[in-house]
Coordinates of C-alpha atoms in Angstrom, one line a residue:
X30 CA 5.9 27.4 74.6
X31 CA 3.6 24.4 73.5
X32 CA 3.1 26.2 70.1
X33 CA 7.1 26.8 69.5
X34 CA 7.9 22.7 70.3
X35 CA 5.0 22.2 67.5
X36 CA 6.3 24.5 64.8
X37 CA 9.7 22.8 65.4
X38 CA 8.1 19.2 65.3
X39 CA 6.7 20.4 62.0
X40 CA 9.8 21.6 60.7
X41 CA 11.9 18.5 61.7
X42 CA 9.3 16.0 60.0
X43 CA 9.0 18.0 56.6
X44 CA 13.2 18.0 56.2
X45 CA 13.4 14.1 56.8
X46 CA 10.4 13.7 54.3
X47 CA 12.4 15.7 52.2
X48 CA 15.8 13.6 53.1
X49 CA 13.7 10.3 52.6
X50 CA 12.4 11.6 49.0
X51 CA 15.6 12.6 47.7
X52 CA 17.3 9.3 48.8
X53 CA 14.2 7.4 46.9
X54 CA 14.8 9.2 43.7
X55 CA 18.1 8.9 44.0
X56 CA 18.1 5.0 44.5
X57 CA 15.0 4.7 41.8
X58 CA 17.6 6.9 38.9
X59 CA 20.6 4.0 40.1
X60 CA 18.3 1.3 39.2
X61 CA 17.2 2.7 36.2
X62 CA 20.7 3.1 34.9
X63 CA 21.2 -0.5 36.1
X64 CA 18.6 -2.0 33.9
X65 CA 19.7 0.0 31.0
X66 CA 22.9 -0.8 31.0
X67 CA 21.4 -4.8 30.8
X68 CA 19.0 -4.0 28.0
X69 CA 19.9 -4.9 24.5
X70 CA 21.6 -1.7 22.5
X71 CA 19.3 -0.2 19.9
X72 CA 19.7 -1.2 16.8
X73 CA 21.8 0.8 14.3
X74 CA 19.5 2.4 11.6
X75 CA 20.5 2.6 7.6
X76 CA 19.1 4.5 5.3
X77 CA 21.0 4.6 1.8
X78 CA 21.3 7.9 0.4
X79 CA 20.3 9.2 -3.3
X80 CA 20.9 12.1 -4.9
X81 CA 19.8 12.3 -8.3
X82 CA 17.6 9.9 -10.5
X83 CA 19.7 7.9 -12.9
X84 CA 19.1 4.5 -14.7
X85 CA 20.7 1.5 -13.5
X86 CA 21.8 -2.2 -14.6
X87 CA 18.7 -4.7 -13.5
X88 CA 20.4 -7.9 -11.5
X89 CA 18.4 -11.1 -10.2
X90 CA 19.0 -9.9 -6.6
X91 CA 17.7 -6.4 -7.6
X92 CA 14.5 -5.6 -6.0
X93 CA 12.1 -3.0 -7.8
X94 CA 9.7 -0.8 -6.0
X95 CA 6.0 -1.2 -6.1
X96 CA 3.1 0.8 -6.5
X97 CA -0.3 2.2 -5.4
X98 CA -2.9 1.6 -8.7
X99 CA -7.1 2.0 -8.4
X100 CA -9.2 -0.5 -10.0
X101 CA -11.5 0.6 -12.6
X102 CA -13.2 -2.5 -13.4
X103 CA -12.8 -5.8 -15.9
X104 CA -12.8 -5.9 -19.0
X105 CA -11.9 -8.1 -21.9
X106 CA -9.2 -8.3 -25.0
X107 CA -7.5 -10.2 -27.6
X108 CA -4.1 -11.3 -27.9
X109 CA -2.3 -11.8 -31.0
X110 CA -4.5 -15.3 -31.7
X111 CA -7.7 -14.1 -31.4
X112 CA -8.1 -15.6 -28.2
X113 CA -10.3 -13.7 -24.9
X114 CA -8.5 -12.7 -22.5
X115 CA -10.7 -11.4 -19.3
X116 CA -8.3 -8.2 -17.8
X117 CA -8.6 -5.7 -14.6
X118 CA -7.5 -2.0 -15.7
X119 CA -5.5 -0.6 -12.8
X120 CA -4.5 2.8 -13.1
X121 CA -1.9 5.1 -11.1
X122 CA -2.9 8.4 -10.2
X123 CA 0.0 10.9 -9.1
X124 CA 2.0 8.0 -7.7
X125 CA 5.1 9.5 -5.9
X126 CA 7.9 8.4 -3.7
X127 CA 7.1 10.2 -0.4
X128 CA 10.4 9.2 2.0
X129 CA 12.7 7.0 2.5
X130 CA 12.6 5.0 5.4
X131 CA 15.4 3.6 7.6
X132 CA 16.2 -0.2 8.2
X133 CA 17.9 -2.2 10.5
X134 CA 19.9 -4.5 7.6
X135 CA 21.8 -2.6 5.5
X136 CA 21.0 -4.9 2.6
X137 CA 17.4 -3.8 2.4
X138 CA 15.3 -0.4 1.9
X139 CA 11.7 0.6 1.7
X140 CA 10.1 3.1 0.5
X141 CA 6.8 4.8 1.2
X142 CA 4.9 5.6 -1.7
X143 CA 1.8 7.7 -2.2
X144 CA -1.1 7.7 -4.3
X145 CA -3.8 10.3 -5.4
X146 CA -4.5 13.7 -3.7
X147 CA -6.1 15.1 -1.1
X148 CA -7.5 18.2 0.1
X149 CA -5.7 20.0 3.1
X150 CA -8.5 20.4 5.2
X151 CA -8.8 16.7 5.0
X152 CA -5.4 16.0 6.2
X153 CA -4.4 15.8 9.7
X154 CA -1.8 18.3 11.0
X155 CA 0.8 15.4 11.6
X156 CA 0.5 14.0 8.9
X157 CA 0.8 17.5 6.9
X158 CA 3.6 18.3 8.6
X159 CA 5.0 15.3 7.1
X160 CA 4.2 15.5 3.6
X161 CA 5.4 19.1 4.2
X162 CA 8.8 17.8 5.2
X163 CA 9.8 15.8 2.5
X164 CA 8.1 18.6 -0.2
X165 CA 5.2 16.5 -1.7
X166 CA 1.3 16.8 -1.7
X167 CA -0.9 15.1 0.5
X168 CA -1.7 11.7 -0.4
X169 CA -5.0 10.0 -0.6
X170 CA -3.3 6.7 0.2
X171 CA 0.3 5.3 1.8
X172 CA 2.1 2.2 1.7
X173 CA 5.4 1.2 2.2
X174 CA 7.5 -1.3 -0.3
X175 CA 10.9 -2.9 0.8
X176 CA 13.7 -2.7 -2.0
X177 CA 17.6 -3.4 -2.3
X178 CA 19.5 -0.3 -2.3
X179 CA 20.4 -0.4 -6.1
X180 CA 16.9 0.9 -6.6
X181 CA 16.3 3.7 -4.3
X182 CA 14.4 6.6 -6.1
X183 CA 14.7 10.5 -4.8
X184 CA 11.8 11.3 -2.8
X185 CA 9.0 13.1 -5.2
X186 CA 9.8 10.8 -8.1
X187 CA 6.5 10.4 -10.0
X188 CA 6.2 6.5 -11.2
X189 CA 4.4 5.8 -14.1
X190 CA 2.6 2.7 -16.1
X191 CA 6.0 2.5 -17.9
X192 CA 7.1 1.2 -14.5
X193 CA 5.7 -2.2 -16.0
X194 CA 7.0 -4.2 -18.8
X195 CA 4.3 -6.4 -21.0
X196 CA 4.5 -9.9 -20.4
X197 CA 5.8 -9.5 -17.1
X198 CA 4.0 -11.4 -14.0
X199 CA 2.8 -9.1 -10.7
X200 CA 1.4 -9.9 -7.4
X201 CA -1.4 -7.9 -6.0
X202 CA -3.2 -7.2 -2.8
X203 CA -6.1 -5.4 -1.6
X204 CA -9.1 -6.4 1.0
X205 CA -11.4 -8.2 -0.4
X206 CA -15.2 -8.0 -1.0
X207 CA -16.9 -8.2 2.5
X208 CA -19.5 -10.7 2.5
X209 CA -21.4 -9.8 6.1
X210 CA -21.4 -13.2 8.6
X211 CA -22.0 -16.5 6.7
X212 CA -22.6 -19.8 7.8
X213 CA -19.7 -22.9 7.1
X214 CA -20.9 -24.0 3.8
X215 CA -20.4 -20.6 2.4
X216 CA -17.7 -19.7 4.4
X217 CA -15.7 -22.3 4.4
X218 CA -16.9 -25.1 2.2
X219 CA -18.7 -27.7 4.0
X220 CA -20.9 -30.1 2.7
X221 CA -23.7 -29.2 5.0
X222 CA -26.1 -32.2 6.3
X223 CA -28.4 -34.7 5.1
X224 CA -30.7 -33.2 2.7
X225 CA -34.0 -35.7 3.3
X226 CA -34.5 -38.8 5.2
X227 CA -33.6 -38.4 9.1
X228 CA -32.9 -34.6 9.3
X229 CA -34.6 -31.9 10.8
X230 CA -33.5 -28.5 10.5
X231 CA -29.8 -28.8 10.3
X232 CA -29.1 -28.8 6.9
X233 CA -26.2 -26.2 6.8
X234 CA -25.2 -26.4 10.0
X235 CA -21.4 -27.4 10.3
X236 CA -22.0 -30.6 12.7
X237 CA -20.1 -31.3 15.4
X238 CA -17.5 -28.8 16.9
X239 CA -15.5 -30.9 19.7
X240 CA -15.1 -34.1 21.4
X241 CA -15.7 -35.6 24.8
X242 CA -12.0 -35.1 26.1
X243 CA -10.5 -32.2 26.5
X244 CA -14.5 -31.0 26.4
X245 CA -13.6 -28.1 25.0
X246 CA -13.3 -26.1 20.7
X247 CA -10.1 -26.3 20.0
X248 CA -8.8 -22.6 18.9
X249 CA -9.3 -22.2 14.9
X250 CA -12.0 -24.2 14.6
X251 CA -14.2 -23.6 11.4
X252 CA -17.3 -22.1 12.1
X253 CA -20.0 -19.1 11.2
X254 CA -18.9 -15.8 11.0
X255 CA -17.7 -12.5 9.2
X256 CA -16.4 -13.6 5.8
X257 CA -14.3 -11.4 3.4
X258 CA -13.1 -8.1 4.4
X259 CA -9.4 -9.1 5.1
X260 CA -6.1 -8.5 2.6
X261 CA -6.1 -10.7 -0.3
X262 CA -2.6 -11.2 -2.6
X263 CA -3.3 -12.8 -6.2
X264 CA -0.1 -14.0 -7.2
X265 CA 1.7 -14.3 -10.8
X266 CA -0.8 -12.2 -12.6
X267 CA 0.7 -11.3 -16.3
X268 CA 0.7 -7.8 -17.4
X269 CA -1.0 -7.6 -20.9
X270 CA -1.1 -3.9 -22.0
X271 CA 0.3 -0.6 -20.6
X272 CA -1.5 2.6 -22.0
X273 CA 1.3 5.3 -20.9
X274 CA -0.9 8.1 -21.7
X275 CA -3.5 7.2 -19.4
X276 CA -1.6 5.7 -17.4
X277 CA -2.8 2.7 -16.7
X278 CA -1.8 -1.7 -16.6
X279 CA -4.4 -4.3 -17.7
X280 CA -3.6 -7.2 -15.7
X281 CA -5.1 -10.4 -17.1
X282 CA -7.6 -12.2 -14.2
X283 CA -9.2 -10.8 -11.5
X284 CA -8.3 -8.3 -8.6
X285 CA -9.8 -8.7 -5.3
X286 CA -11.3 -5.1 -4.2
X287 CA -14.4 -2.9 -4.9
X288 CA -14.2 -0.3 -7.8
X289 CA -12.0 2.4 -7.3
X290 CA -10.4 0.2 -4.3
X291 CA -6.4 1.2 -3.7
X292 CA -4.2 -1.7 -5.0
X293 CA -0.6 -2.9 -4.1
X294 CA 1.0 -3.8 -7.2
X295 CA 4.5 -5.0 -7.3
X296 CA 7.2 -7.6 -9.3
X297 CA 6.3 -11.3 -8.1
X298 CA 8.5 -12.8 -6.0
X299 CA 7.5 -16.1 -5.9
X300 CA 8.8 -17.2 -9.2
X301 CA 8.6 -21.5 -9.4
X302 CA 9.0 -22.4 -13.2
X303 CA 8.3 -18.5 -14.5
X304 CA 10.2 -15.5 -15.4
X305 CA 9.5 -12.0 -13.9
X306 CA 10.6 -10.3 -17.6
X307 CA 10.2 -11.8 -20.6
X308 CA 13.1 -12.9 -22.8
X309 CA 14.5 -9.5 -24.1
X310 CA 12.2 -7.0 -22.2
X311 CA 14.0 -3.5 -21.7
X312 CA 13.6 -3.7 -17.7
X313 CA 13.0 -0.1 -16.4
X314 CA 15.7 0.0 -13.2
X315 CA 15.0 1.6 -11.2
X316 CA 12.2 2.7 -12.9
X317 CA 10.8 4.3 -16.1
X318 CA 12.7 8.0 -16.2
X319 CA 11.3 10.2 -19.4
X320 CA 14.7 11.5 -21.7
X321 CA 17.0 8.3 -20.2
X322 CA 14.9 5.5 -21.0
X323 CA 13.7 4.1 -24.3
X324 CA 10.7 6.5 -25.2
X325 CA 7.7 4.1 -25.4
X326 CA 4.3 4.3 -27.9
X327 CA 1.2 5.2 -26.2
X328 CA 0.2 1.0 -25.8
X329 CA 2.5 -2.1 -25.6
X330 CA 0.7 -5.2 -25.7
X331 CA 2.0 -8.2 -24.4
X332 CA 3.0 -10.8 -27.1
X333 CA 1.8 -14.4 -26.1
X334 CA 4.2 -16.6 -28.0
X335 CA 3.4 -20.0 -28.9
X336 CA 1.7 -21.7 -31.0
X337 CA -2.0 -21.3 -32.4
X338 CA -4.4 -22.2 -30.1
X339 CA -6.7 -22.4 -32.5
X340 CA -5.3 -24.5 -34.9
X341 CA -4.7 -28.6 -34.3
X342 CA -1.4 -29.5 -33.4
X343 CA 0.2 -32.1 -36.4
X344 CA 1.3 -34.9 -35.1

């Protein structure tokens, strides 16, 4: 008898844990549909469609891709007066559109481009899977460029050093150099202490780092540590020569980055007093496409303009 009141006890308290779950989940899927329905709708995704590869008219508001170059060192040349000009070679190896990638502004694109190759066994299955999905080869290297619709490329367009145009000014970015931890006159600049009378062994050290009141480093302060290392743009750099059949730009100055380092190149866009183009340049738009644009010699070099450097201005 005592053993049949048990089982029924039992029974009883498993169906109104059972009622009392089922009324939880049910209140817990209310809510949830409560706070959705107060949540900000997702935002609409574009993604401007292309379907073949076809020159285009270059505008002021147009904005060109960039691309993925290695640095292969400095060098020097002469422009058309004789003068030195110290240049970086930066070459593109089997650079090619990889996707297309949706935006939330309609006015804007991007596009991820590629660089180099890689080996499969290298390449991780996700990423193979995507390279496999849009029909290219792995890619040593990825990065993504924003553009205006009117220069979409197809995915698997290859982009050349006829991409550039001689004369024409290009930002670039890459990490630079890392330098280890330094102390604040390397780092930073600072004058560093007394060098004789009245010092004792704080001759780099940066000084003071705070006052009495709030007794505390403010945040930012300037001080020792890890210097270099960190994504470096060099802006309005000219474009001197473009070898198209080894594919490769010399950009006059210097290029933060090792040897052999991956390198963002792309149009400048902060243009105060300059041109992007010079006056008359045949702009590639959308970009260089062999058998509809002008077929270009092996080397273009840049034409200074001007006047003689080297000869005394008559007054």
């Amino acid at each position: 008898m005592f053993s049949t009141l048990l089982s029924t006890a039992r029974s009883m308290g498993a169906a109104g844990r059972l009622v009392s779950s089922t009324t939880q989940q049910a209140q817990f899927s209310t809510s949830m549909l409560a706070l959705r329905a107060k949540l900000p709708q997702e935002k609409v995704r574009y993604m401007p469609e292309v379907s073949e590869l076809k020159l285009a008219d270059y505008t002021s508001k147009s904005k060109r891709t960039g691309v993925i170059a290695r640095k292969k060192g400095m060098t020097a040349m002469w422009d058309e007066w004789g003068v030195r000009v110290p240049v970086t070679v930066l070459q593109l190896e089997n650079v090619q559109v990889v996707s297309i990638l949706k935006t939330s502004n309609p006015g804007l694109a991007r596009l991820q481009i590629g660089c180099g190759t890689r080996k499969e066994k290298n390449v991780t299955k996700p990423m193979m899977g995507h390279f496999k999905a849009h029909g290219v080869e792995p890619k040593a290297k990825l990065f993504e460029f924003p553009i205006t619709p009117d220069a979409v490329l197809p995915v698997g367009t290859e982009i050349t050093a006829a991409h550039f145009v001689p004369g024409q000014l290009v930002d670039v970015t890459a990490p630079s150099l890392g330098k280890g931890f330094q102390g604040v006159m390397k780092r930073w600049g600072f004058a560093g202490g007394p060098a004789s009378h009245g010092n004792s062994l704080s001759h780099r050290s940066l000084g003071s780092t705070g006052n009495i009141n709030p007794a505390r480093v403010y945040p930012g302060k300037k001080m020792p540590g890890r210097m270099g290392g960190k994504n470096v743009t060099v802006m309005r750099l000219p474009v001197m020569k473009v070898d198209t059949a080894l594919n490769c730009i010399w950009v006059k100055g210097s290029v933060p980055g090792y040897d052999d380092q991956f390198i963002k190149v792309r149009d400048s866009i902060k243009l105060i007093k300059h041109r992007l183009f010079p006056d008359g340049a045949n702009i590639p738009f959308p970009t260089y496409i062999a058998g509809q644009s002008t077929e270009q010699p092996r080397e273009i070099v840049a034409k200074v303009g001007g006047q003689d450097p080297l000869i005394p201005a008559s007054d």
